Tab-separated table of C-alpha atoms in Angstrom:
chain	number	residue	atom	x	y	z
A	405	UNK	CA	83.941	-39.288	19.706
A	406	UNK	CA	84.973	-35.647	19.734
A	407	UNK	CA	84.374	-33.242	22.613
A	408	UNK	CA	84.583	-30.288	20.246
A	409	UNK	CA	81.872	-27.628	20.542
A	410	UNK	CA	81.083	-25.977	17.200
A	411	UNK	CA	79.251	-22.682	16.634
A	412	UNK	CA	75.921	-23.045	14.822
A	413	UNK	CA	73.486	-20.699	13.106
A	414	UNK	CA	70.029	-21.277	11.630
A	415	UNK	CA	69.634	-20.439	7.940
A	416	UNK	CA	66.550	-21.923	6.283
A	417	UNK	CA	66.798	-21.524	2.478
A	418	UNK	CA	64.198	-19.264	0.904
A	419	UNK	CA	63.225	-22.145	-1.384
A	420	UNK	CA	62.087	-24.179	1.645
A	421	UNK	CA	59.927	-21.312	2.879
A	422	UNK	CA	58.333	-21.079	-0.581
A	423	UNK	CA	57.761	-24.834	-0.612
A	424	UNK	CA	56.075	-24.660	2.798
A	425	UNK	CA	53.644	-22.053	1.468
A	426	UNK	CA	52.983	-24.116	-1.659
A	427	UNK	CA	52.068	-27.123	0.447
A	428	UNK	CA	49.795	-25.084	2.721
A	429	UNK	CA	47.964	-23.753	-0.338
A	430	UNK	CA	47.600	-27.312	-1.668
A	431	UNK	CA	45.994	-28.661	1.528
A	432	UNK	CA	43.067	-31.053	1.003
A	433	UNK	CA	40.587	-30.086	3.703
A	434	UNK	CA	38.285	-32.440	5.593
A	435	UNK	CA	34.609	-31.702	6.109
A	436	UNK	CA	33.504	-29.767	9.160
A	437	UNK	CA	33.275	-31.613	12.480
A	438	UNK	CA	29.827	-32.902	13.443
A	439	UNK	CA	29.899	-31.439	16.962
A	440	UNK	CA	29.831	-27.892	18.274
A	441	UNK	CA	33.009	-28.135	20.381
A	442	UNK	CA	36.560	-29.554	20.269
A	443	UNK	CA	35.632	-33.086	21.345
A	444	UNK	CA	36.488	-34.458	17.868
A	445	UNK	CA	39.835	-32.643	17.775
A	446	UNK	CA	41.047	-29.434	16.136
A	447	UNK	CA	38.034	-27.765	14.554
A	448	UNK	CA	38.015	-27.010	10.837
A	449	UNK	CA	37.514	-23.299	11.507
A	450	UNK	CA	40.621	-23.237	13.718
A	451	UNK	CA	42.955	-25.076	11.358
A	452	UNK	CA	41.772	-23.000	8.389
A	453	UNK	CA	42.649	-19.872	10.375
A	454	UNK	CA	46.059	-21.395	11.101
A	455	UNK	CA	46.589	-21.813	7.363
A	456	UNK	CA	45.389	-18.285	6.590
A	457	UNK	CA	47.714	-16.755	9.186
A	458	UNK	CA	50.656	-18.966	8.167
A	459	UNK	CA	50.328	-17.866	4.545
A	460	UNK	CA	49.402	-14.229	4.975
A	461	UNK	CA	50.904	-12.882	8.190
A	462	UNK	CA	53.562	-15.199	9.568
A	463	UNK	CA	57.282	-14.449	9.034
A	464	UNK	CA	59.733	-17.249	9.877
A	465	UNK	CA	62.719	-14.928	9.555
A	466	UNK	CA	61.730	-13.124	12.772
A	467	UNK	CA	62.160	-16.190	14.974
A	468	UNK	CA	65.183	-17.330	12.977
A	469	UNK	CA	66.822	-13.978	13.728
A	470	UNK	CA	65.845	-14.294	17.403
A	471	UNK	CA	67.388	-17.766	17.688
A	472	UNK	CA	70.571	-16.533	15.991
A	473	UNK	CA	70.792	-13.575	18.377
A	474	UNK	CA	71.922	-16.065	21.026
A	475	UNK	CA	75.079	-18.227	20.944
A	476	UNK	CA	74.139	-21.592	19.386
A	477	UNK	CA	76.376	-24.651	19.359
A	478	UNK	CA	76.628	-28.304	18.363
A	479	UNK	CA	78.585	-30.961	20.202
A	480	UNK	CA	78.747	-34.739	19.790
A	481	UNK	CA	77.677	-36.854	22.758
A	482	UNK	CA	77.327	-40.636	22.559
A	483	UNK	CA	77.791	-40.493	18.754
A	484	UNK	CA	74.962	-37.984	18.271
A	485	UNK	CA	75.040	-34.253	17.610
A	486	UNK	CA	73.385	-32.164	20.331
A	487	UNK	CA	72.315	-28.620	19.542
A	488	UNK	CA	72.096	-26.127	22.400
A	489	UNK	CA	71.819	-22.440	23.188
A	490	UNK	CA	74.326	-21.247	25.799
A	491	UNK	CA	74.036	-17.741	27.239
A	492	UNK	CA	76.346	-16.681	30.058
A	493	UNK	CA	75.313	-13.960	32.482
A	494	UNK	CA	77.451	-10.867	33.000
A	495	UNK	CA	77.073	-11.389	36.767
A	496	UNK	CA	80.065	-13.091	38.356
A	497	UNK	CA	78.213	-15.416	40.739
A	498	UNK	CA	75.542	-16.596	38.303
A	499	UNK	CA	74.308	-20.168	38.847
A	500	UNK	CA	74.363	-22.398	35.738
A	501	UNK	CA	70.982	-23.887	34.804
A	502	UNK	CA	70.049	-26.433	32.148
A	503	UNK	CA	66.504	-25.805	30.881
A	504	UNK	CA	64.903	-28.788	29.128
A	505	UNK	CA	61.985	-28.728	26.673
A	506	UNK	CA	59.434	-31.410	25.796
A	507	UNK	CA	56.936	-32.362	23.037
A	508	UNK	CA	55.538	-30.688	21.022
A	509	UNK	CA	58.036	-28.109	22.200
A	510	UNK	CA	61.545	-27.041	21.271
A	511	UNK	CA	64.156	-24.500	22.304
A	512	UNK	CA	61.599	-21.865	21.264
A	513	UNK	CA	59.510	-22.898	24.278
A	514	UNK	CA	62.110	-21.559	26.737
A	515	UNK	CA	63.662	-18.630	24.865
A	516	UNK	CA	61.473	-16.113	26.720
A	517	UNK	CA	63.336	-17.104	29.903
A	518	UNK	CA	66.827	-16.285	28.662
A	519	UNK	CA	67.018	-12.538	29.204
A	520	UNK	CA	65.287	-12.441	32.637
A	521	UNK	CA	67.440	-15.306	33.920
A	522	UNK	CA	70.776	-14.072	32.566
A	523	UNK	CA	70.176	-10.332	33.114
A	524	UNK	CA	67.939	-10.139	36.202
A	525	UNK	CA	68.805	-6.530	37.069
A	526	UNK	CA	67.097	-5.465	33.847
A	527	UNK	CA	64.049	-7.649	34.567
A	528	UNK	CA	62.900	-6.996	38.118
A	529	UNK	CA	65.516	-9.026	39.977
A	530	UNK	CA	68.901	-8.591	41.603
A	531	UNK	CA	72.372	-9.748	40.606
A	532	UNK	CA	71.956	-12.571	43.122
A	533	UNK	CA	69.204	-14.008	40.867
A	534	UNK	CA	71.493	-14.459	37.845
A	535	UNK	CA	71.844	-17.717	35.885
A	536	UNK	CA	74.025	-18.942	33.057
A	537	UNK	CA	71.464	-20.615	30.759
A	538	UNK	CA	71.887	-23.792	28.674
A	539	UNK	CA	68.924	-24.915	26.536
A	540	UNK	CA	69.556	-28.156	24.589
A	541	UNK	CA	67.446	-29.598	21.785
A	542	UNK	CA	66.467	-33.197	22.581
A	543	UNK	CA	67.729	-35.969	20.279
A	544	UNK	CA	65.493	-36.082	17.206
A	545	UNK	CA	64.193	-32.571	17.880
A	546	UNK	CA	65.073	-29.285	16.218
A	547	UNK	CA	68.706	-28.986	15.204
A	548	UNK	CA	70.007	-31.953	17.210
A	549	UNK	CA	70.840	-35.181	15.427
A	550	UNK	CA	68.211	-37.809	14.677
A	551	UNK	CA	69.017	-41.169	16.302
A	552	UNK	CA	69.492	-43.930	13.729
A	553	UNK	CA	69.203	-46.708	16.316
A	554	UNK	CA	67.010	-47.418	19.332
A	555	UNK	CA	67.803	-46.602	22.937
A	556	UNK	CA	67.399	-42.831	23.221
A	557	UNK	CA	64.918	-42.829	26.119
A	558	UNK	CA	64.665	-40.153	28.852
A	559	UNK	CA	67.267	-41.846	31.037
A	560	UNK	CA	69.847	-41.843	28.240
A	561	UNK	CA	69.033	-38.219	27.399
A	562	UNK	CA	69.504	-37.363	31.079
A	563	UNK	CA	72.999	-38.873	31.033
A	564	UNK	CA	73.804	-36.898	27.885
A	565	UNK	CA	72.637	-33.661	29.516
A	566	UNK	CA	74.877	-34.359	32.497
A	567	UNK	CA	77.774	-34.867	30.090
A	568	UNK	CA	76.907	-31.620	28.301
A	569	UNK	CA	77.064	-29.590	31.517
A	570	UNK	CA	80.360	-31.236	32.487
A	571	UNK	CA	81.746	-30.515	29.020
A	572	UNK	CA	80.836	-26.844	29.444
A	573	UNK	CA	82.917	-26.798	32.629
A	574	UNK	CA	80.069	-26.447	35.114
A	575	UNK	CA	80.883	-28.116	38.436
A	576	UNK	CA	77.805	-26.703	40.234
A	577	UNK	CA	74.493	-26.371	38.407
A	578	UNK	CA	70.731	-26.914	38.548
A	579	UNK	CA	68.239	-28.220	35.978
A	580	UNK	CA	64.665	-27.274	35.071
A	581	UNK	CA	62.065	-28.903	32.857
A	582	UNK	CA	58.458	-29.302	31.800
A	583	UNK	CA	56.783	-32.113	29.801
A	584	UNK	CA	59.575	-34.463	28.582
A	585	UNK	CA	62.008	-31.927	29.991
A	586	UNK	CA	60.541	-32.565	33.444
A	587	UNK	CA	60.894	-36.313	32.945
A	588	UNK	CA	64.498	-35.927	31.771
A	589	UNK	CA	65.588	-33.645	34.627
A	590	UNK	CA	63.764	-35.951	37.050
A	591	UNK	CA	65.937	-38.762	35.657
A	592	UNK	CA	68.975	-36.539	36.185
A	593	UNK	CA	67.815	-36.164	39.779
A	594	UNK	CA	67.829	-39.952	40.126
A	595	UNK	CA	71.213	-40.349	38.397
A	596	UNK	CA	72.835	-37.492	40.343
A	597	UNK	CA	75.523	-36.515	37.804
A	598	UNK	CA	78.527	-34.717	39.269
A	599	UNK	CA	77.707	-31.072	39.939
A	600	UNK	CA	73.902	-31.290	39.888
A	601	UNK	CA	72.638	-29.503	43.004
A	602	UNK	CA	68.895	-29.970	42.489
A	603	UNK	CA	66.048	-29.628	40.018
A	604	UNK	CA	62.978	-27.505	39.359
A	605	UNK	CA	59.938	-29.070	37.706
A	606	UNK	CA	56.623	-27.719	36.478
A	607	UNK	CA	55.319	-31.236	35.763
A	608	UNK	CA	56.161	-33.179	38.936
A	609	UNK	CA	56.425	-36.974	38.896
A	610	UNK	CA	54.765	-37.661	42.218
A	611	UNK	CA	51.907	-40.134	41.676
A	612	UNK	CA	52.308	-43.274	43.870
A	613	UNK	CA	52.946	-46.329	41.661
A	614	UNK	CA	49.777	-48.178	42.707
A	615	UNK	CA	47.657	-45.099	41.990
A	616	UNK	CA	49.425	-44.555	38.659
A	617	UNK	CA	48.671	-48.144	37.655
A	618	UNK	CA	44.972	-47.710	38.522
A	619	UNK	CA	44.744	-44.483	36.509
A	620	UNK	CA	46.106	-45.999	33.311
A	621	UNK	CA	44.312	-49.353	33.625
A	622	UNK	CA	40.952	-47.722	34.267
A	623	UNK	CA	40.569	-49.633	37.539
A	624	UNK	CA	38.967	-48.189	40.661
A	625	UNK	CA	41.166	-45.715	42.504
A	626	UNK	CA	42.261	-46.464	46.089
A	627	UNK	CA	39.590	-45.467	48.611
A	628	UNK	CA	41.974	-43.590	50.914
A	629	UNK	CA	42.779	-40.715	48.525
A	630	UNK	CA	42.124	-37.151	49.623
A	631	UNK	CA	39.819	-34.973	47.528
A	632	UNK	CA	42.854	-33.193	46.052
A	633	UNK	CA	44.556	-36.484	45.182
A	634	UNK	CA	41.387	-37.901	43.597
A	635	UNK	CA	40.982	-34.736	41.524
A	636	UNK	CA	44.563	-35.093	40.278
A	637	UNK	CA	43.790	-38.653	39.112
A	638	UNK	CA	40.668	-37.481	37.310
A	639	UNK	CA	42.647	-34.727	35.596
A	640	UNK	CA	45.121	-37.265	34.217
A	641	UNK	CA	42.289	-39.450	32.926
A	642	UNK	CA	40.356	-36.630	31.263
A	643	UNK	CA	43.289	-35.760	28.977
A	644	UNK	CA	42.939	-39.090	27.086
A	645	UNK	CA	46.557	-38.878	25.704
A	646	UNK	CA	45.564	-40.194	22.259
A	647	UNK	CA	48.640	-38.566	20.700
A	648	UNK	CA	50.917	-40.251	23.250
A	649	UNK	CA	49.457	-43.716	22.693
A	650	UNK	CA	49.810	-43.349	18.917
A	651	UNK	CA	53.404	-42.104	19.049
A	652	UNK	CA	54.184	-44.605	21.799
A	653	UNK	CA	53.159	-47.566	19.673
A	654	UNK	CA	53.208	-46.570	15.973
A	655	UNK	CA	55.395	-43.479	15.424
A	656	UNK	CA	56.506	-44.469	11.934
A	657	UNK	CA	52.872	-44.602	10.802
A	658	UNK	CA	52.688	-40.799	11.194
A	659	UNK	CA	54.409	-40.311	7.823
A	660	UNK	CA	51.838	-37.685	6.831
A	661	UNK	CA	53.236	-35.303	9.446
A	662	UNK	CA	56.422	-34.829	7.427
A	663	UNK	CA	54.425	-34.450	4.199
A	664	UNK	CA	51.660	-32.003	5.180
A	665	UNK	CA	52.384	-28.839	7.197
A	666	UNK	CA	48.699	-28.435	8.050
A	667	UNK	CA	48.530	-32.064	9.176
A	668	UNK	CA	51.583	-31.415	11.365
A	669	UNK	CA	50.081	-28.255	12.843
A	670	UNK	CA	46.763	-29.926	13.680
A	671	UNK	CA	48.507	-32.860	15.370
A	672	UNK	CA	50.780	-30.619	17.430
A	673	UNK	CA	47.987	-28.262	18.507
A	674	UNK	CA	45.882	-31.144	19.866
A	675	UNK	CA	48.044	-31.858	22.920
A	676	UNK	CA	46.161	-31.469	26.191
A	677	UNK	CA	42.633	-30.081	25.961
A	678	UNK	CA	43.333	-26.888	27.911
A	679	UNK	CA	46.321	-25.904	25.757
A	680	UNK	CA	44.361	-26.850	22.645
A	681	UNK	CA	41.493	-24.576	23.666
A	682	UNK	CA	43.843	-21.707	24.487
A	683	UNK	CA	45.594	-21.994	21.110
A	684	UNK	CA	42.243	-22.118	19.304
A	685	UNK	CA	41.200	-18.936	21.112
A	686	UNK	CA	44.462	-17.235	20.161
A	687	UNK	CA	43.798	-17.877	16.466
A	688	UNK	CA	40.298	-16.479	17.017
A	689	UNK	CA	41.807	-13.195	18.210
A	690	UNK	CA	41.829	-13.696	21.996
A	691	UNK	CA	45.021	-12.287	23.518
A	692	UNK	CA	46.190	-14.808	26.141
A	693	UNK	CA	49.120	-17.131	26.720
A	694	UNK	CA	50.514	-18.174	23.355
A	695	UNK	CA	50.137	-15.994	20.259
A	696	UNK	CA	49.651	-17.313	16.700
A	697	UNK	CA	53.285	-16.391	16.034
A	698	UNK	CA	54.415	-18.401	19.085
A	699	UNK	CA	52.546	-21.461	17.859
A	700	UNK	CA	53.749	-21.224	14.266
A	701	UNK	CA	57.354	-20.529	15.307
A	702	UNK	CA	57.354	-23.955	16.922
A	703	UNK	CA	55.412	-25.819	14.219
A	704	UNK	CA	57.605	-24.258	11.526
A	705	UNK	CA	60.737	-25.406	13.362
A	706	UNK	CA	59.423	-28.994	13.326
A	707	UNK	CA	58.540	-28.616	9.629
A	708	UNK	CA	61.856	-27.187	8.446
A	709	UNK	CA	63.902	-29.712	10.429
A	710	UNK	CA	61.682	-32.650	9.365
A	711	UNK	CA	61.543	-33.929	12.935
A	712	UNK	CA	57.910	-35.017	13.379
A	713	UNK	CA	58.760	-38.736	13.271
A	714	UNK	CA	62.178	-38.594	14.948
A	715	UNK	CA	60.635	-36.622	17.831
A	716	UNK	CA	57.650	-38.981	18.076
A	717	UNK	CA	59.931	-41.981	18.618
A	718	UNK	CA	60.731	-40.712	22.123
A	719	UNK	CA	57.239	-41.885	23.126
A	720	UNK	CA	57.957	-45.315	21.615
A	721	UNK	CA	61.306	-45.494	23.427
A	722	UNK	CA	59.590	-44.726	26.710
A	723	UNK	CA	56.892	-47.324	26.103
A	724	UNK	CA	59.523	-49.958	25.319
A	725	UNK	CA	61.453	-49.034	28.463
A	726	UNK	CA	58.265	-49.366	30.543
A	727	UNK	CA	58.596	-45.853	32.006
A	728	UNK	CA	55.685	-43.890	33.463
A	729	UNK	CA	55.043	-40.213	32.779
A	730	UNK	CA	53.946	-39.197	36.264
A	731	UNK	CA	54.842	-41.934	38.773
A	732	UNK	CA	57.405	-41.512	41.575
A	733	UNK	CA	60.964	-42.281	40.417
A	734	UNK	CA	63.017	-41.890	43.609
A	735	UNK	CA	64.757	-38.498	43.394
A	736	UNK	CA	66.840	-37.821	46.505
A	737	UNK	CA	68.284	-34.435	45.492
A	738	UNK	CA	66.550	-31.150	46.405
A	739	UNK	CA	63.469	-30.471	44.250
A	740	UNK	CA	61.396	-27.352	43.645
A	741	UNK	CA	57.852	-27.827	42.294
A	742	UNK	CA	55.673	-25.252	40.547
A	743	UNK	CA	52.066	-26.286	39.967
A	744	UNK	CA	50.186	-24.412	37.235
A	745	UNK	CA	46.366	-24.510	37.225
A	746	UNK	CA	45.967	-25.679	33.614
A	747	UNK	CA	48.680	-28.347	33.719
A	748	UNK	CA	47.603	-31.880	32.743
A	749	UNK	CA	47.268	-32.580	36.454
A	750	UNK	CA	47.830	-30.506	39.548
A	751	UNK	CA	50.323	-32.374	41.696
A	752	UNK	CA	49.118	-32.376	45.335
A	753	UNK	CA	51.567	-31.226	47.998
A	754	UNK	CA	50.894	-34.453	49.923
A	755	UNK	CA	52.288	-36.511	47.049
A	756	UNK	CA	55.134	-34.066	46.309
A	757	UNK	CA	56.396	-34.287	49.891
A	758	UNK	CA	56.512	-38.094	49.706
A	759	UNK	CA	57.977	-38.293	46.189
A	760	UNK	CA	60.671	-35.701	46.878
A	761	UNK	CA	62.050	-36.105	50.431
A	762	UNK	CA	64.116	-32.922	49.920
A	763	UNK	CA	61.261	-30.745	48.654
A	764	UNK	CA	62.603	-27.188	48.929
A	765	UNK	CA	59.745	-25.332	47.221
A	766	UNK	CA	56.106	-26.016	46.368
A	767	UNK	CA	53.815	-23.358	44.950
A	768	UNK	CA	50.488	-23.233	43.132
A	769	UNK	CA	50.374	-20.499	40.502
A	770	UNK	CA	47.318	-18.387	39.594
A	771	UNK	CA	47.681	-18.741	35.823
A	772	UNK	CA	49.389	-20.912	33.244
A	773	UNK	CA	49.260	-24.360	31.749
A	774	UNK	CA	51.352	-27.145	30.326
A	775	UNK	CA	53.715	-24.866	28.390
A	776	UNK	CA	54.290	-22.581	31.370
A	777	UNK	CA	57.668	-21.120	30.341
A	778	UNK	CA	56.199	-20.241	26.946
A	779	UNK	CA	52.762	-19.058	28.143
A	780	UNK	CA	53.637	-17.325	31.414
A	781	UNK	CA	57.376	-16.564	31.391
A	782	UNK	CA	57.131	-13.994	34.208
A	783	UNK	CA	55.622	-16.574	36.557
A	784	UNK	CA	58.171	-19.183	35.500
A	785	UNK	CA	61.130	-16.855	35.988
A	786	UNK	CA	59.880	-15.980	39.470
A	787	UNK	CA	59.437	-19.656	40.323
A	788	UNK	CA	62.933	-20.581	39.123
A	789	UNK	CA	64.504	-17.725	41.064
A	790	UNK	CA	62.592	-18.445	44.258
A	791	UNK	CA	62.506	-22.226	44.050
A	792	UNK	CA	66.234	-22.685	43.512
A	793	UNK	CA	67.532	-19.783	45.620
A	794	UNK	CA	68.502	-21.981	48.560
A	795	UNK	CA	70.885	-23.988	46.329
A	796	UNK	CA	73.138	-21.064	45.455
């Protein structure tokens, strides 16, 4: 194993961009859905608009240039290449932060945070709010290596992230995450790698184990739940998680996702129903949260890196390991929680206080959903600054 850190730049060949467009043009379309809403999945009208925009208006080179405007690196950890963006603040007392993405996300999901976190005086903050920012690509995602053997579950990724921060020379740092990123930094909170002061999460893992088991089994919920706790359970159930069950049991069957860009886009858009609806509205011309360019930046990254299957295996690894998405894991370090209204479930304060005995921040936001850093970066920046301030 080498501890060398190598500079990296993105350079997708023009021939691959042309091939992407050829495949979009060659799409074989299904018939229109037989319902008047999104209950059967991504509507034909929406995915046709995705194709039209992808072919006629989208420019991959813009996001490629944006990625390359930041320092990108590769380093080998546990026999696998890890890609990461590393931007140091000009402010002397900046606090290092690892920011972790999830599925169907990537480094693109958190890039809107970089400038406000590293240069707060230019973005409504003070020098005391400054962070050095590290954004890694998960194994099998983006420009990181694709595991060729089993075992890369969230707990192993958490250990690798701890090693990455140590390798960068950070002896005091914090970590933030949403979706899988939340699960990974939660695991870091359990493992307590040297230097980790605390974590910030926008998808808290706070559901009591017995309640979590009842949610997923379909059994009756405990009778002693508060109205807020019962609502949280119902929110988890209403999301269905069809994509997660498929990737968690049969990821290799999703071969079509590396063959059809439109198939990949449709699968990635149909995450949770609130994000799905917001993305559909954005392609219909409604200006909110994510833009069509935001969405296609991320889908295109998955397409060009051929990572649909390698990323999906993380769900299988988690299933095999018997890990829960939302149940309490036993974090003892300080934790800051931000609860967005359109998240897959709104974590109640009552559960957060029990799950995280050192809860240092809990706040419900007025707007935002599952991809909060991507959709509402101003809110997320404020939450990171405020939530982790006491750890400086």
